[in-house]
Short mmCIF file of C-alpha atoms and ligand atoms in Angstrom, two decimals:
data_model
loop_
_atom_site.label_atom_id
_atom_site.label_comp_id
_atom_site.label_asym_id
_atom_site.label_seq_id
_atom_site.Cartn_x
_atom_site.Cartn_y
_atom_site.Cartn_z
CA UNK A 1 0.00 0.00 0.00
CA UNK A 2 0.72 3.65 -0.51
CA UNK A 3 0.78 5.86 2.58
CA UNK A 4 2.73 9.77 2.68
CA UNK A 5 4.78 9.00 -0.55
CA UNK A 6 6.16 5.85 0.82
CA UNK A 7 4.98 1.84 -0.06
CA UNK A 8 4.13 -0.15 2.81
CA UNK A 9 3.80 -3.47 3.27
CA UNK A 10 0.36 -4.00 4.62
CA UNK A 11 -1.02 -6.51 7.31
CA UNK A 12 -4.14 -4.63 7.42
CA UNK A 13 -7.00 -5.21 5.12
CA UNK A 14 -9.92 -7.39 4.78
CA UNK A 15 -9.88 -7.81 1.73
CA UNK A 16 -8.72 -11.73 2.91
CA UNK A 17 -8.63 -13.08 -0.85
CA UNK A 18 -7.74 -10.15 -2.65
CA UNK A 19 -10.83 -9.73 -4.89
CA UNK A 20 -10.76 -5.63 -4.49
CA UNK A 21 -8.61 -5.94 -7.16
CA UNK A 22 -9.78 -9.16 -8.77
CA UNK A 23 -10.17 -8.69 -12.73
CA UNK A 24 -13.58 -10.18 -12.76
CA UNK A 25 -15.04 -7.76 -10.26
CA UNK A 26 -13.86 -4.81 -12.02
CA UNK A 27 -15.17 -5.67 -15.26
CA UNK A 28 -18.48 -6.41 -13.81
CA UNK A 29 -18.78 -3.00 -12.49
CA UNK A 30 -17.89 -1.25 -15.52
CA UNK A 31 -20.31 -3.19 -17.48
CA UNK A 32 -23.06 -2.44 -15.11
CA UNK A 33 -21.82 1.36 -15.10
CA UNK A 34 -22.26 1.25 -19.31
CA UNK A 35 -25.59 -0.32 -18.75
CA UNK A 36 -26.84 1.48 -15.64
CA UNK A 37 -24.80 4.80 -14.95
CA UNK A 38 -23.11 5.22 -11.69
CA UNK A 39 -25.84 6.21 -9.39
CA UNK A 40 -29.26 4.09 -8.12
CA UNK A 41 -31.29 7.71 -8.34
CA UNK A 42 -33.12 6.61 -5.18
CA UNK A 43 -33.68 4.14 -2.52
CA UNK A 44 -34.90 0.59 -2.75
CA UNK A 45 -38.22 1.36 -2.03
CA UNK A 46 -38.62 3.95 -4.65
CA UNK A 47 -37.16 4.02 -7.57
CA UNK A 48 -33.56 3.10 -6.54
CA UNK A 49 -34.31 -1.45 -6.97
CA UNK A 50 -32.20 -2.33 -10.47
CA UNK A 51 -31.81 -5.34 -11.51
CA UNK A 52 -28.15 -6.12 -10.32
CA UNK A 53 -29.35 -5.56 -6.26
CA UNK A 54 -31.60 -8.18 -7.11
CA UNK A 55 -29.06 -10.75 -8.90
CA UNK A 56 -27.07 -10.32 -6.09
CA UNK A 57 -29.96 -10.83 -3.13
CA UNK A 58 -31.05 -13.86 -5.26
CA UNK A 59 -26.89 -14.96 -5.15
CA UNK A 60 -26.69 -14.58 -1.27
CA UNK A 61 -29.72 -16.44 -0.13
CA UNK A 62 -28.15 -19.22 -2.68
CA UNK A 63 -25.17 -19.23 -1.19
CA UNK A 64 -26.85 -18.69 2.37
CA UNK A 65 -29.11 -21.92 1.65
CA UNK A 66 -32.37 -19.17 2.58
CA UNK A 67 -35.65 -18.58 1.05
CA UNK A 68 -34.60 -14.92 0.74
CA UNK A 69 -32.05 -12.10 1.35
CA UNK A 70 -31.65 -8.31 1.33
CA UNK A 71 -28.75 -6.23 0.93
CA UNK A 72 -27.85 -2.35 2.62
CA UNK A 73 -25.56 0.05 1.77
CA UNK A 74 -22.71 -1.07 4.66
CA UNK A 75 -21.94 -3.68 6.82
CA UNK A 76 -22.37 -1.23 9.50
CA UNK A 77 -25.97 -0.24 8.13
CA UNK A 78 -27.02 -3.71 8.28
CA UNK A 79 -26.75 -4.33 11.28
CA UNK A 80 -28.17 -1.02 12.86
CA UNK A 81 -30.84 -1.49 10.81
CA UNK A 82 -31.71 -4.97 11.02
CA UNK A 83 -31.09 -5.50 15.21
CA UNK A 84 -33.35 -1.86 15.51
CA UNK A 85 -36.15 -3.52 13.44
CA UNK A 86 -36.04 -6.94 15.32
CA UNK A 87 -35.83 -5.35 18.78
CA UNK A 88 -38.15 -2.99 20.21
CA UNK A 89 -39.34 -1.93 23.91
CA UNK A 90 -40.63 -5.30 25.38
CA UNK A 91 -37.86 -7.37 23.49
CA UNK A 92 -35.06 -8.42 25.26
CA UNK A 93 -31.41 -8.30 22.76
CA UNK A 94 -28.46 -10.39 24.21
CA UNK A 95 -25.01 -9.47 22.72
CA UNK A 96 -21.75 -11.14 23.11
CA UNK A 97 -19.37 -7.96 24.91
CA UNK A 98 -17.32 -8.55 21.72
CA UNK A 99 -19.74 -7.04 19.27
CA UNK A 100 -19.29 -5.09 16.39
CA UNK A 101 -20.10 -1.19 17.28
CA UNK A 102 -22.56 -1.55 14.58
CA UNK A 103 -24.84 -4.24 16.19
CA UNK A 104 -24.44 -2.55 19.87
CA UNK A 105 -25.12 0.90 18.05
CA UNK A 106 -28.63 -1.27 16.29
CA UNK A 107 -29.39 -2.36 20.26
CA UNK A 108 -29.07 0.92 21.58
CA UNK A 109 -31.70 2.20 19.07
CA UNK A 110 -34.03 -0.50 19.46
CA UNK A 111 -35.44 0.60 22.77
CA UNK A 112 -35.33 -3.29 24.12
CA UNK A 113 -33.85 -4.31 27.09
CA UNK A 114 -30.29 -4.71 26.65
CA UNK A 115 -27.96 -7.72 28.57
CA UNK A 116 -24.12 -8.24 27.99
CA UNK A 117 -22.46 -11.78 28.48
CA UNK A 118 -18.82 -11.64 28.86
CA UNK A 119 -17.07 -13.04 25.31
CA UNK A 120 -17.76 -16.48 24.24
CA UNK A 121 -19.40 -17.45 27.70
CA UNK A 122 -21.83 -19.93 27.44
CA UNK A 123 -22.88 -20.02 31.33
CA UNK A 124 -23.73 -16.19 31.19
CA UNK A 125 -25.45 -16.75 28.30
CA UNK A 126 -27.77 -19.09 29.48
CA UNK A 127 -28.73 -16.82 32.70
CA UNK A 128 -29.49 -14.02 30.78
CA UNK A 129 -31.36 -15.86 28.78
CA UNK A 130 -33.76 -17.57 31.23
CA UNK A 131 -33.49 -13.79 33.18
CA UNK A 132 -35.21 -12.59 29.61
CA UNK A 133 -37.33 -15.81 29.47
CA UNK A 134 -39.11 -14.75 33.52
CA UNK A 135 -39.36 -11.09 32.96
CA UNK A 136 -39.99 -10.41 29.37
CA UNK A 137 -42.26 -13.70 28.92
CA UNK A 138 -44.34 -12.33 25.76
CA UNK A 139 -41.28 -10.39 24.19
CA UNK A 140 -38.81 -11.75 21.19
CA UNK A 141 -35.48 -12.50 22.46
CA UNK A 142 -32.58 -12.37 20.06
CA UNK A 143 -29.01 -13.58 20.81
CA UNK A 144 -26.49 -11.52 18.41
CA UNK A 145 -22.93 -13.07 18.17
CA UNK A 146 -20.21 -12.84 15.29
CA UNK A 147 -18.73 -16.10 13.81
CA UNK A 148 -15.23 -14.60 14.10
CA UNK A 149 -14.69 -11.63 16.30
CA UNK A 150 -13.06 -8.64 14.21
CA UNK A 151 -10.72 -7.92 16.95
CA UNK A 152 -9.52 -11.10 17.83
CA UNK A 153 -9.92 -13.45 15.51
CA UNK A 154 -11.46 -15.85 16.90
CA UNK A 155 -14.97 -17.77 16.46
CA UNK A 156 -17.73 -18.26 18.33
CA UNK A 157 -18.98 -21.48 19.77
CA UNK A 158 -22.00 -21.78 17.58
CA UNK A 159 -23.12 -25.06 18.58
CA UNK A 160 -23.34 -24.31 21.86
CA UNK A 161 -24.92 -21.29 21.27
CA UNK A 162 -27.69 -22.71 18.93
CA UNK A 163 -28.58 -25.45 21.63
CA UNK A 164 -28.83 -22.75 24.10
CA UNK A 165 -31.03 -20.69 22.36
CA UNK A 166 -33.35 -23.33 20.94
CA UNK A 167 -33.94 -23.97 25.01
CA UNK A 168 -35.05 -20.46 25.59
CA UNK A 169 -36.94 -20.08 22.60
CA UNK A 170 -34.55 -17.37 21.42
CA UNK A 171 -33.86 -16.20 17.79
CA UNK A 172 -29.93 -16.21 16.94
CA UNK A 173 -28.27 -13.34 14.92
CA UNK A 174 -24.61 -14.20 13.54
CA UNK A 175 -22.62 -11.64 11.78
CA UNK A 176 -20.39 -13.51 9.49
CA UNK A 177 -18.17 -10.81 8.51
CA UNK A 178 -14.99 -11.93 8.69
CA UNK A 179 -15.90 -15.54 8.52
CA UNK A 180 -17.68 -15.30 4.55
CA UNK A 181 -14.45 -16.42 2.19
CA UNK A 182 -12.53 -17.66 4.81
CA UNK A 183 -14.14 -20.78 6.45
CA UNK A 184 -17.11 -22.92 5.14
CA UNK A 185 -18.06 -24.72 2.21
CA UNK A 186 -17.15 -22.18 -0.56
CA UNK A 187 -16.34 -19.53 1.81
CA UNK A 188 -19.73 -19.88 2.98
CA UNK A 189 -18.69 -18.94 6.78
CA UNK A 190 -18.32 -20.59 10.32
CA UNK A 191 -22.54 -21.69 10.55
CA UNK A 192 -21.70 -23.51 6.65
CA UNK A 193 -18.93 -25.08 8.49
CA UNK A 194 -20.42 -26.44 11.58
CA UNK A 195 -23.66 -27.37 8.91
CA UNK A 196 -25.77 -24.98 11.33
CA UNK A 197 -27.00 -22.43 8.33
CA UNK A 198 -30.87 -23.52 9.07
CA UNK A 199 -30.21 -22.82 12.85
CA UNK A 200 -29.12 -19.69 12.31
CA UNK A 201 -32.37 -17.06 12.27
CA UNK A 202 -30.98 -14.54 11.22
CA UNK A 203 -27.30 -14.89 8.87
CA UNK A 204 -25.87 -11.31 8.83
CA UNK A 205 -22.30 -10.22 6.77
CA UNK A 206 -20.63 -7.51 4.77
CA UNK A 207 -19.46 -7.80 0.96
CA UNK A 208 -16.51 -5.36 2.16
CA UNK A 209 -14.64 -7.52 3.34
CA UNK A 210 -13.15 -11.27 1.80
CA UNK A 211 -16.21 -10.57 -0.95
CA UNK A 212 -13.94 -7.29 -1.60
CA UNK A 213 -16.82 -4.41 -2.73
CA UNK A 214 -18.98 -2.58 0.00
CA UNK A 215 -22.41 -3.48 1.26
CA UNK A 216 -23.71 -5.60 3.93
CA UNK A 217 -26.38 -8.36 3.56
CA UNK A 218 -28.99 -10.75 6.08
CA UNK A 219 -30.05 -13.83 4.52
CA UNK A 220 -32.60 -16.01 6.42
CA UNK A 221 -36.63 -16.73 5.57
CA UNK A 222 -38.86 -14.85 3.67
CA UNK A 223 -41.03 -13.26 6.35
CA UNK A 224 -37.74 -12.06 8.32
CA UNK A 225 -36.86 -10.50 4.77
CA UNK A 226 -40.38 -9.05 4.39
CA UNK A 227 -40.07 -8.06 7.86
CA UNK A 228 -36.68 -5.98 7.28
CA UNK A 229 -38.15 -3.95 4.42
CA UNK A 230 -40.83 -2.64 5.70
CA UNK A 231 -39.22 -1.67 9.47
CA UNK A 232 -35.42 -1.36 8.68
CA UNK A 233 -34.78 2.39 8.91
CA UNK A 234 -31.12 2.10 7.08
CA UNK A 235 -32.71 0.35 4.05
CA UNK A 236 -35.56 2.50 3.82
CA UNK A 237 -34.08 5.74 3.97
CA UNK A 238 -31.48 5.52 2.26
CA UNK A 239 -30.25 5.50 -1.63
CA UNK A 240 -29.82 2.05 -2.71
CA UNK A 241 -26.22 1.23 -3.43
CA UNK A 242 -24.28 1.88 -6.74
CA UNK A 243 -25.73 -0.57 -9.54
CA UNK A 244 -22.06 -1.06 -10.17
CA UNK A 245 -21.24 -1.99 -6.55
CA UNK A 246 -24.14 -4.11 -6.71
CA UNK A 247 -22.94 -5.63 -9.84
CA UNK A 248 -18.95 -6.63 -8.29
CA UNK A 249 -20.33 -8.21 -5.21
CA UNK A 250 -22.76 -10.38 -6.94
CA UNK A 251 -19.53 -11.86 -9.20
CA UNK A 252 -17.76 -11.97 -6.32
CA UNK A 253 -20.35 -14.22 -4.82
CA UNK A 254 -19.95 -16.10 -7.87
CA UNK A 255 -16.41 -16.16 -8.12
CA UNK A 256 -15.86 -17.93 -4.75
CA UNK A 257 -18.12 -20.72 -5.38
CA UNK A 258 -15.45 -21.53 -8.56
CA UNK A 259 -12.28 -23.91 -8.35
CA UNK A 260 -10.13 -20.48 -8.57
CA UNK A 261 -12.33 -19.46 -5.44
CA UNK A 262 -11.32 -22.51 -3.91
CA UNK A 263 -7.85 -22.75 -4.47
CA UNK A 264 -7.37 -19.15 -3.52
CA UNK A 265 -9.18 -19.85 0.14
CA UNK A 266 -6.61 -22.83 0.44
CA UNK A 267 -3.87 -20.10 -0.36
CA UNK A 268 -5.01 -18.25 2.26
CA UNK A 269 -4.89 -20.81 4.44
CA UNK A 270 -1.53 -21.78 3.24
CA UNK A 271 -0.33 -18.12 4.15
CA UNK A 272 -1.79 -18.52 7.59
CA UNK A 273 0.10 -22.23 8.45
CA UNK A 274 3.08 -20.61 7.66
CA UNK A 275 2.74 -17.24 9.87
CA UNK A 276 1.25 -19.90 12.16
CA UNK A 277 5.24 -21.73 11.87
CA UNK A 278 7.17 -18.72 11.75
CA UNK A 279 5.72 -17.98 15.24
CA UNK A 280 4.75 -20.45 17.08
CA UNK A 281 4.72 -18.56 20.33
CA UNK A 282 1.76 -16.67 19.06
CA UNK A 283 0.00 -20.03 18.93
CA UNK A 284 1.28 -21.66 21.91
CA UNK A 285 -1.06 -22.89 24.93
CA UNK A 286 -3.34 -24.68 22.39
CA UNK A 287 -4.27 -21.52 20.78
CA UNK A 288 -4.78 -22.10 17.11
CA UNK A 289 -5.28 -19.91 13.84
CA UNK A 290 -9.03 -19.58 13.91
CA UNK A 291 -9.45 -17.28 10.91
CA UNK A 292 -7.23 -14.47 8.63
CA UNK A 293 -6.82 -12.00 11.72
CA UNK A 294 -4.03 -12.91 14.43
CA UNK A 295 -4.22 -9.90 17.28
CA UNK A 296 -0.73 -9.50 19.10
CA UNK A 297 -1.95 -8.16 22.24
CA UNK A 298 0.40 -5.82 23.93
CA UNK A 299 -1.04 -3.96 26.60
CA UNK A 300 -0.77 -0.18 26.94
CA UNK A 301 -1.87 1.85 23.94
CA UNK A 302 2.01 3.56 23.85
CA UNK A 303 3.32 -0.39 23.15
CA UNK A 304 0.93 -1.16 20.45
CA UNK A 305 1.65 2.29 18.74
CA UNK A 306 5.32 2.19 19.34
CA UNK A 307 5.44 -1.88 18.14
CA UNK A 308 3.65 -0.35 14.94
CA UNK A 309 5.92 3.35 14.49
CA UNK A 310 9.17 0.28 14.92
CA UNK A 311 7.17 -1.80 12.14
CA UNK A 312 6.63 1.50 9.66
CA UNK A 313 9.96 2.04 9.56
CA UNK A 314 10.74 -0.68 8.14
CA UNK A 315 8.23 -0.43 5.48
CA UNK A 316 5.45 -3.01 6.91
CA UNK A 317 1.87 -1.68 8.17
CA UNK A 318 0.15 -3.13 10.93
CA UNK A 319 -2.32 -0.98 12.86
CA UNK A 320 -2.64 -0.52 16.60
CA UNK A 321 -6.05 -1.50 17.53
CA UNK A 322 -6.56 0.37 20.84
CA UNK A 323 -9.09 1.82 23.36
CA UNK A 324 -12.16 2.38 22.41
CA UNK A 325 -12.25 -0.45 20.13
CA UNK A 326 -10.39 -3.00 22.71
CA UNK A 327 -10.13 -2.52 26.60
CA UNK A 328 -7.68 -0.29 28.02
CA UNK A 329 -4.95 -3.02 28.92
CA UNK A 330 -5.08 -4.87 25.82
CA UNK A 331 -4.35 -2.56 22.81
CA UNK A 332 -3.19 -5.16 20.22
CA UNK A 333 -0.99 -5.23 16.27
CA UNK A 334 -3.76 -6.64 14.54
CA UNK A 335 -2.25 -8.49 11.73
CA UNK A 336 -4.40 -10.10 8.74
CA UNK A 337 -3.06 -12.07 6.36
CA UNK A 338 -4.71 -12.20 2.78
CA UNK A 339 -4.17 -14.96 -0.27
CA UNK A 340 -1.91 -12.49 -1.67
CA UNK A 341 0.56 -12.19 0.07
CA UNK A 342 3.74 -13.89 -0.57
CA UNK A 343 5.36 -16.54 2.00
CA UNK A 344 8.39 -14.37 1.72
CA UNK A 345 6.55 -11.52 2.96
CA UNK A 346 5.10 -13.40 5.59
CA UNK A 347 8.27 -14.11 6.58
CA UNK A 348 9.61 -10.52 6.49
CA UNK A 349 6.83 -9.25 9.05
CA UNK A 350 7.81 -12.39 11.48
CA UNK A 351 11.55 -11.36 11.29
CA UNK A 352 10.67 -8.10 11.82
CA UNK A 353 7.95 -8.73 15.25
CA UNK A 354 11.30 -10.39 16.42
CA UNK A 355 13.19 -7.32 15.74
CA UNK A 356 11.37 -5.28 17.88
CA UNK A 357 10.58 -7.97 20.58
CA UNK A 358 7.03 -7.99 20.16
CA UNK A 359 7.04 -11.73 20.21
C1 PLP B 401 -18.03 -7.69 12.67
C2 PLP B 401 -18.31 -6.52 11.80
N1 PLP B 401 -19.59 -6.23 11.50
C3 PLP B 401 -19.90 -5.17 10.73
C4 PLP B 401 -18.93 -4.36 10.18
C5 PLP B 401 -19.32 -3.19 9.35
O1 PLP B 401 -19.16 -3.49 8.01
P1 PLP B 401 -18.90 -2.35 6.92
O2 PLP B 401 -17.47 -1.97 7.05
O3 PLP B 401 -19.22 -3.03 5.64
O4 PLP B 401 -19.82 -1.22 7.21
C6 PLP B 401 -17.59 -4.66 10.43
C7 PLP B 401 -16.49 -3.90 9.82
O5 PLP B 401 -16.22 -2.79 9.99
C8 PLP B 401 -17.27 -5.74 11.28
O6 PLP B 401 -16.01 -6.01 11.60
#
């Protein structure tokens, strides 16, 4: 990457199997500017519906295994548009402490009674639960987890948390943003992996990230679709994305169900097994690679941005993911690793986090 006149070598993007830049994805989009111009002229519900946003809701719930599917403008409109239509006063939404700011922002708007569990735990989850199961006895109760947690890389213990909610009669909201491309059948994501798609209520992700456009999508039935349309305030009120964007992300949806798909989710696997052997110490305790993001956690925000000022100068970009966006003690290098990048250059970061001590 560029940054101030100088080339980087970046750790830092989503784009996990490098289809920002993929050749089929850009000619899509030019096409569908030639055919449809570069702006929607209005939102969904108005004029702003072309045929490429419905290609590529007809694409998802395919590749989501759904009866249906509906696509926003962002990831981060999504899901503050899709947990505030859900959820309202009488409801009862309970969110992993890991969440995406976009799904807690979505809860705060909802105006339903709001409990935390601490990350990944099950036990907590289950008291809040039958908590909302005495006192809110008539409302909907919706558990919202990500498969892989953006900070950290790691996944969520789905199964568990499926069997948990079925008890309490809960719906279950997964973002799979960082887990679509990487892990599943065809990049299909964790719930495709653990065959728990038609457990899953509501299946929420982003085509900004391994899909490599913009946009955000929830696949799951029909009336939940029908449901989102009418009552989601972000799709409603809003322009409907570029044709054009619309247009990438459905061949990228394409594209990864292909052989070329597949063998460039096995490179990116590849990549990881080898940052995974050039240091072990990362993965030591039983810790494994759980997905293309591998947080370094450090401590004090001055160690995280000094381990990443030491990196810079020598021409490789990792950010320093600090408070707000991870407690106070535990600013973190968050490295991702993408299909394209080279085992050399894999390599060259490793040497260099051993330069500066960092692990
Ligand atoms: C877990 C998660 N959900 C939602 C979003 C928002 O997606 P977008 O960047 O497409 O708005 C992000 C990324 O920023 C994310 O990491």
């Amino acid at each position: 990457m560029e940054h101030a006149g100088r080339t980087l070598l970046s750790f830092a993007s989503n784009d996990y199997l490098g289809l920002a830049t993929e050749p089929v994805l850009k000619e899509a989009a030019k096409a569908a500017i030639d055919r449809y111009g570069v702006g929607s002229g209005a939102s969904r519900l108005i004029c702003g519906s072309l045929t490429p946003h419905g290609r590529l809701e007809e694409a998802l719930a395919a590749l989501k295994g759904t009866e249906a599917a509906l696509t926003f403008s962002s990831g981060y409109a999504t899901a503050v548009g899709t947990v505030s239509a859900l959820a309202r006063e009488g409801d009862v939404l309970v969110l992993d402490k890991l969440c995406h700011a976009s799904l807690i922002d979505g809860a705060k708007l909802s105006g339903a009674a709001i409990r935390v569990f601490p990350h990944n735990h099950l036990g907590k989850l289950e008291s809040h639960l039958k908590w909302a199961r005495e006192n809110y006895p008539e409302g909907r109760v919706i558990v919202v987890t990500e498969a892989v947690f953006s900070m950290d890389g790691n996944r969520a213990p789905l199964a568990e948390i499926v069997e948990i909610k079925k008890r309490f009669d809960a719906l279950l909201l997964v973002d799979e943003a960082h887990a679509v491309g990487v892990l599943g059948r065809n990049g299909r994501g964790l719930a495709d992996a653990l065959r728990l798609g038609a457990e899953v209520d509501i299946q929420m992700g982003t085509l900004s990230k391994a899909l490599g456009v913009s946009g955000g999508y929830i696949a799951g039935a029909r009336k939940l679709i029908d449901l989102l349309i009418n009552r989601a305030r972000s799709f409603i009120y809003s322009t409907a994305p570029p044709p054009a964007v619309a247009a990438a992300a459905m061949a990228a949806v394409e594209w990864m169900q292909t052989a070329e798909g597949e063998r460039r989710r096995e490179q990116l696997w590849r990549n990881l097994a080898h940052l995974g052997e050039e240091m072990p110490q990362v993965f030591s305790g039983g810790r494994k690679i759980q997905s293309a993001i591998v947080p370094i956690i450090l401590g004090e925000t001055e160690r995280a941005l000094e381990a990443a000022e030491r990196l810079s100068a020598q021409a490789i970009y990792v950010p320093a993911i600090r408070f707000p966006t991870v407690p106070k003690d535990a600013a973190r290098l968050r490295i991702t690793i993408t299909a394209n990048h080279t085992k050399e250059q894999i390599t060259r970061l490793c040497e260099a986090l051993r330069g500066i001590e960092v692990v």
